[in-house]
Amino acid sequence: TLLATAVSGSVNWYSNAVGGTPIFTGNAFNTPFLNASTTYYVEDAASICSPSNRIAVTATITPIPLINITNPLAICEGNSATLIASSDFGTINWYDSLTSTSTLFTGNSYQTPLLNQTTTYYIQARFNNCTSPRIPITVPVNSNPSVTDVSTFICENSAQVLNAEVNNATYLWSTGATTSNITINSSGNYSVIITNASNCSATKNFTISLVASPVIESVLVGLDNITILTTNSGDFEYSINGVTYYDSNIFPLDNGGLYNAYVREKNYCG
């Protein structure tokens, strides 16, 4: 809206500096939609019979900034991304939604927080209170392999197979192996880095404890019971017939005869 006043109280508006007919008469002229700065001319409406000099009035148009974006590469979940945008003039503002009034960041390079899913941000350029439309910029986030740490045991003098349990991936074990599973024969801590087709990785940890096999030290035969003693301790169970096992290592002796002592670990280690 352009404003002008005259002594007579009425103003004629023209699109040319000389000649032509008025395009509007009045003090407030609403221009059509403009895409570039445009000059109009005004004169006192009472001076038509003896024209006065027309005065130029320019509607200065501030251009809307244009935005250029660099589409980001996909990242793995749990990582952040650096987003890049620029405009031909003005400043870049970053938002987390199309309608948000709260600015996340102002500048050409925005470092996202750690992301666990594909996320879209919106950028808008501002120059002299003129703003561009908001443009979406999406960060693709690929999933990491799904793993669960394992705590288990290995029996003394035996082997145990550890399995990554993720298919279609590559593997790097703490032992240096690159297969999906390994065979171990000692307790300790093991791990495997699993990398999927999206080049995203996760580490699966194994905590392996040693379960010792029982060793019979002696069998004490009393007047009315038998006691089985071991050289080591553990989660053992005992038998004097090799069929029925008990937590107690003491057996009542009701009848004489020949008995064999048996001890086994409850996880069947020995």
CSV table of C-alpha atoms in Angstrom, one decimal:
chain,number,residue,atom,x,y,z
A,1,THR,CA,0.0,0.0,0.0
A,2,LEU,CA,1.4,3.4,-1.1
A,3,LEU,CA,0.4,6.6,0.6
A,4,ALA,CA,0.3,10.2,-0.7
A,5,THR,CA,-1.5,13.4,0.2
A,6,ALA,CA,-2.2,16.6,-1.8
A,7,VAL,CA,-3.4,20.2,-1.0
A,8,SER,CA,-6.7,19.4,-2.6
A,9,GLY,CA,-7.0,16.3,-0.6
A,10,SER,CA,-7.2,14.0,-3.6
A,11,VAL,CA,-4.3,12.3,-5.4
A,12,ASN,CA,-4.1,10.7,-8.9
A,13,TRP,CA,-1.8,7.7,-9.4
A,14,TYR,CA,-0.1,6.9,-12.7
A,15,SER,CA,2.1,4.2,-14.1
A,16,ASN,CA,4.0,6.7,-16.3
A,17,ALA,CA,5.9,9.9,-15.5
A,18,VAL,CA,4.0,11.8,-18.2
A,19,GLY,CA,0.7,11.3,-20.1
A,20,GLY,CA,-1.8,8.5,-19.6
A,21,THR,CA,-4.8,8.2,-17.5
A,22,PRO,CA,-4.9,7.7,-13.7
A,23,ILE,CA,-4.8,4.1,-12.6
A,24,PHE,CA,-6.2,5.1,-9.2
A,25,THR,CA,-7.5,8.2,-7.4
A,26,GLY,CA,-7.1,8.4,-3.6
A,27,ASN,CA,-4.6,8.8,-0.9
A,28,ALA,CA,-3.9,5.0,-0.4
A,29,PHE,CA,-3.1,3.0,-3.4
A,30,ASN,CA,-3.0,-0.8,-3.2
A,31,THR,CA,-0.6,-2.1,-5.8
A,32,PRO,CA,-1.2,-5.4,-7.6
A,33,PHE,CA,1.1,-8.3,-6.7
A,34,LEU,CA,4.6,-7.3,-7.4
A,35,ASN,CA,7.7,-9.4,-8.1
A,36,ALA,CA,10.1,-6.5,-8.7
A,37,SER,CA,10.5,-3.0,-7.4
A,38,THR,CA,8.1,-0.7,-9.3
A,39,THR,CA,7.8,3.1,-9.6
A,40,TYR,CA,4.4,4.8,-9.7
A,41,TYR,CA,3.7,8.6,-10.1
A,42,VAL,CA,1.4,10.8,-8.2
A,43,GLU,CA,0.0,14.4,-8.7
A,44,ASP,CA,-2.6,16.6,-7.2
A,45,ALA,CA,-6.0,15.6,-8.7
A,46,ALA,CA,-7.0,19.3,-8.8
A,47,SER,CA,-4.1,20.1,-11.1
A,48,ILE,CA,-5.5,18.2,-14.1
A,49,CYS,CA,-6.4,21.4,-16.0
A,50,SER,CA,-3.0,22.9,-15.3
A,51,PRO,CA,-0.8,19.8,-14.6
A,52,SER,CA,1.7,19.8,-11.7
A,53,ASN,CA,4.9,17.9,-11.8
A,54,ARG,CA,4.3,14.2,-11.0
A,55,ILE,CA,6.2,12.8,-8.0
A,56,ALA,CA,7.7,9.3,-8.3
A,57,VAL,CA,6.8,6.8,-5.5
A,58,THR,CA,8.7,3.5,-5.6
A,59,ALA,CA,7.5,0.3,-4.1
A,60,THR,CA,10.7,-1.5,-3.3
A,61,ILE,CA,10.4,-5.3,-3.4
A,62,THR,CA,12.7,-7.4,-1.3
A,63,PRO,CA,13.3,-10.7,-3.1
A,64,ILE,CA,12.5,-13.9,-1.3
A,65,PRO,CA,15.7,-15.8,-0.6
A,66,LEU,CA,16.3,-19.1,-2.5
A,67,ILE,CA,17.6,-22.1,-0.6
A,68,ASN,CA,20.1,-24.7,-1.7
A,69,ILE,CA,20.3,-27.9,0.3
A,70,THR,CA,22.8,-30.8,0.3
A,71,ASN,CA,20.8,-34.1,0.9
A,72,PRO,CA,22.4,-35.9,3.8
A,73,LEU,CA,23.7,-39.5,3.6
A,74,ALA,CA,22.1,-42.2,5.7
A,75,ILE,CA,23.4,-42.7,9.2
A,76,CYS,CA,23.2,-45.5,11.7
A,77,GLU,CA,20.9,-45.2,14.7
A,78,GLY,CA,22.6,-43.6,17.7
A,79,ASN,CA,24.6,-41.2,15.6
A,80,SER,CA,24.1,-37.5,14.6
A,81,ALA,CA,24.2,-35.9,11.2
A,82,THR,CA,25.6,-32.6,9.9
A,83,LEU,CA,23.0,-30.9,7.6
A,84,ILE,CA,24.1,-28.3,5.1
A,85,ALA,CA,22.0,-25.5,3.5
A,86,SER,CA,22.6,-22.1,2.0
A,87,SER,CA,20.7,-19.2,0.5
A,88,ASP,CA,21.6,-16.6,-2.1
A,89,PHE,CA,21.1,-14.0,0.7
A,90,GLY,CA,19.8,-13.8,4.2
A,91,THR,CA,20.1,-16.3,7.0
A,92,ILE,CA,19.0,-19.9,7.4
A,93,ASN,CA,16.8,-21.0,10.3
A,94,TRP,CA,16.2,-24.6,11.2
A,95,TYR,CA,13.0,-26.1,12.6
A,96,ASP,CA,11.7,-29.5,13.7
A,97,SER,CA,8.3,-29.1,12.1
A,98,LEU,CA,6.6,-27.3,9.3
A,99,THR,CA,4.7,-25.0,11.6
A,100,SER,CA,7.0,-24.6,14.6
A,101,THR,CA,7.7,-21.1,15.8
A,102,SER,CA,10.7,-22.2,17.8
A,103,THR,CA,14.1,-22.1,16.0
A,104,LEU,CA,16.4,-25.0,16.5
A,105,PHE,CA,19.4,-23.3,15.0
A,106,THR,CA,20.4,-20.4,12.8
A,107,GLY,CA,23.2,-20.9,10.3
A,108,ASN,CA,24.2,-22.9,7.3
A,109,SER,CA,25.4,-26.1,9.1
A,110,TYR,CA,23.2,-27.8,11.7
A,111,GLN,CA,24.4,-30.7,13.9
A,112,THR,CA,21.5,-32.9,14.8
A,113,PRO,CA,21.2,-34.6,18.2
A,114,LEU,CA,21.7,-38.4,18.3
A,115,LEU,CA,19.0,-40.0,16.1
A,116,ASN,CA,17.3,-43.4,16.4
A,117,GLN,CA,14.9,-43.1,13.5
A,118,THR,CA,14.6,-41.3,10.2
A,119,THR,CA,13.9,-37.6,11.0
A,120,THR,CA,12.8,-34.6,9.0
A,121,TYR,CA,13.9,-31.1,9.7
A,122,TYR,CA,12.7,-27.9,8.0
A,123,ILE,CA,14.8,-24.9,6.8
A,124,GLN,CA,13.7,-21.4,6.0
A,125,ALA,CA,15.7,-18.4,4.8
A,126,ARG,CA,14.9,-14.9,6.0
A,127,PHE,CA,16.0,-11.5,4.5
A,128,ASN,CA,14.7,-8.1,5.5
A,129,ASN,CA,11.6,-9.7,7.2
A,130,CYS,CA,10.9,-11.7,4.0
A,131,THR,CA,10.9,-15.5,4.4
A,132,SER,CA,11.1,-18.3,1.9
A,133,PRO,CA,8.8,-21.3,2.1
A,134,ARG,CA,10.0,-24.0,4.5
A,135,ILE,CA,11.8,-26.8,2.8
A,136,PRO,CA,12.1,-30.3,4.3
A,137,ILE,CA,15.4,-32.1,4.7
A,138,THR,CA,15.3,-35.7,5.8
A,139,VAL,CA,18.0,-37.7,7.6
A,140,PRO,CA,17.7,-41.4,6.7
A,141,VAL,CA,18.5,-43.5,9.8
A,142,ASN,CA,19.4,-47.2,9.3
A,143,SER,CA,18.9,-49.7,12.1
A,144,ASN,CA,21.8,-51.4,13.9
A,145,PRO,CA,21.8,-55.2,14.3
A,146,SER,CA,19.6,-56.3,17.2
A,147,VAL,CA,21.7,-58.1,19.8
A,148,THR,CA,21.4,-59.3,23.3
A,149,ASP,CA,24.3,-59.9,25.6
A,150,VAL,CA,24.7,-63.5,26.9
A,151,SER,CA,25.9,-64.9,30.2
A,152,THR,CA,26.4,-68.6,30.3
A,153,PHE,CA,28.8,-71.3,31.5
A,154,ILE,CA,31.3,-73.8,30.1
A,155,CYS,CA,31.9,-77.2,31.7
A,156,GLU,CA,35.4,-78.0,32.8
A,157,ASN,CA,37.4,-79.9,30.0
A,158,SER,CA,34.7,-79.2,27.4
A,159,ALA,CA,33.9,-76.9,24.5
A,160,GLN,CA,31.1,-74.3,24.0
A,161,VAL,CA,29.8,-72.8,20.8
A,162,LEU,CA,29.1,-69.0,20.8
A,163,ASN,CA,26.8,-67.8,18.1
A,164,ALA,CA,26.3,-64.2,16.9
A,165,GLU,CA,22.6,-65.1,16.0
A,166,VAL,CA,22.4,-62.4,13.3
A,167,ASN,CA,22.1,-63.4,9.6
A,168,ASN,CA,23.3,-61.6,6.5
A,169,ALA,CA,26.0,-59.8,8.3
A,170,THR,CA,29.8,-59.7,8.7
A,171,TYR,CA,31.4,-60.6,12.0
A,172,LEU,CA,34.6,-59.8,13.9
A,173,TRP,CA,35.2,-61.7,17.1
A,174,SER,CA,37.5,-60.6,19.9
A,175,THR,CA,39.4,-63.8,19.1
A,176,GLY,CA,40.0,-62.5,15.6
A,177,ALA,CA,37.6,-64.9,13.9
A,178,THR,CA,35.2,-63.7,11.2
A,179,THR,CA,32.7,-66.5,11.2
A,180,SER,CA,29.1,-66.3,12.6
A,181,ASN,CA,30.0,-68.6,15.5
A,182,ILE,CA,33.1,-69.7,17.3
A,183,THR,CA,34.0,-72.6,19.6
A,184,ILE,CA,35.7,-71.9,22.9
A,185,ASN,CA,37.2,-74.2,25.6
A,186,SER,CA,37.8,-71.7,28.4
A,187,SER,CA,35.9,-69.3,30.5
A,188,GLY,CA,36.2,-65.5,30.1
A,189,ASN,CA,34.7,-62.5,28.3
A,190,TYR,CA,34.2,-62.7,24.5
A,191,SER,CA,32.6,-60.3,22.1
A,192,VAL,CA,31.6,-60.0,18.4
A,193,ILE,CA,31.1,-56.9,16.3
A,194,ILE,CA,28.2,-57.5,13.9
A,195,THR,CA,27.9,-55.3,10.8
A,196,ASN,CA,24.7,-55.5,8.7
A,197,ALA,CA,24.1,-54.7,5.0
A,198,SER,CA,23.6,-51.0,5.8
A,199,ASN,CA,27.1,-50.9,7.3
A,200,CYS,CA,25.7,-50.4,10.8
A,201,SER,CA,27.3,-52.3,13.7
A,202,ALA,CA,26.5,-53.5,17.1
A,203,THR,CA,28.6,-55.4,19.7
A,204,LYS,CA,27.3,-58.6,21.3
A,205,ASN,CA,29.1,-59.6,24.6
A,206,PHE,CA,29.5,-63.0,26.1
A,207,THR,CA,30.4,-63.6,29.7
A,208,ILE,CA,31.4,-67.2,30.2
A,209,SER,CA,31.9,-68.7,33.7
A,210,LEU,CA,33.6,-72.1,34.4
A,211,VAL,CA,31.7,-74.9,36.0
A,212,ALA,CA,34.0,-77.5,37.6
A,213,SER,CA,33.3,-81.2,37.4
A,214,PRO,CA,33.0,-82.9,40.8
A,215,VAL,CA,35.8,-85.1,42.0
A,216,ILE,CA,35.1,-87.7,44.7
A,217,GLU,CA,37.6,-87.5,47.5
A,218,SER,CA,36.3,-90.2,49.8
A,219,VAL,CA,33.2,-92.1,50.9
A,220,LEU,CA,32.7,-92.4,54.7
A,221,VAL,CA,30.7,-95.4,55.8
A,222,GLY,CA,29.2,-95.1,59.3
A,223,LEU,CA,27.0,-97.5,61.3
A,224,ASP,CA,23.8,-96.1,59.8
A,225,ASN,CA,24.8,-93.8,56.9
A,226,ILE,CA,27.1,-93.1,54.0
A,227,THR,CA,28.7,-89.7,53.3
A,228,ILE,CA,30.2,-88.8,50.0
A,229,LEU,CA,32.9,-86.2,50.1
A,230,THR,CA,34.3,-84.2,47.1
A,231,THR,CA,37.6,-82.4,46.8
A,232,ASN,CA,35.9,-79.4,45.3
A,233,SER,CA,32.6,-77.5,45.9
A,234,GLY,CA,29.9,-76.7,43.5
A,235,ASP,CA,26.2,-77.2,42.6
A,236,PHE,CA,26.4,-80.9,43.0
A,237,GLU,CA,23.9,-83.7,43.6
A,238,TYR,CA,24.6,-87.2,44.9
A,239,SER,CA,23.5,-90.8,44.4
A,240,ILE,CA,24.4,-94.3,45.7
A,241,ASN,CA,22.7,-96.1,42.8
A,242,GLY,CA,23.4,-93.9,39.8
A,243,VAL,CA,19.7,-93.5,39.2
A,244,THR,CA,18.2,-91.3,41.9
A,245,TYR,CA,20.1,-88.2,42.8
A,246,TYR,CA,19.7,-85.9,45.9
A,247,ASP,CA,21.0,-82.6,47.1
A,248,SER,CA,22.3,-84.1,50.3
A,249,ASN,CA,25.6,-86.0,50.3
A,250,ILE,CA,24.5,-88.2,53.3
A,251,PHE,CA,22.5,-91.3,52.8
A,252,PRO,CA,20.8,-93.5,55.5
A,253,LEU,CA,22.1,-97.0,55.5
A,254,ASP,CA,19.2,-99.4,56.2
A,255,ASN,CA,20.7,-102.5,54.7
A,256,GLY,CA,24.2,-103.8,54.1
A,257,GLY,CA,25.5,-104.5,50.7
A,258,LEU,CA,27.6,-103.1,47.9
A,259,TYR,CA,27.0,-99.4,47.0
A,260,ASN,CA,28.6,-97.2,44.4
A,261,ALA,CA,29.0,-93.4,45.0
A,262,TYR,CA,28.1,-91.0,42.3
A,263,VAL,CA,28.3,-87.2,42.1
A,264,ARG,CA,27.2,-85.0,39.2
A,265,GLU,CA,27.1,-81.3,38.6
A,266,LYS,CA,23.4,-80.0,38.2
A,267,ASN,CA,24.2,-78.5,34.8
A,268,TYR,CA,25.5,-82.0,33.8
A,269,CYS,CA,29.1,-80.9,33.9
A,270,GLY,CA,30.7,-84.2,35.0
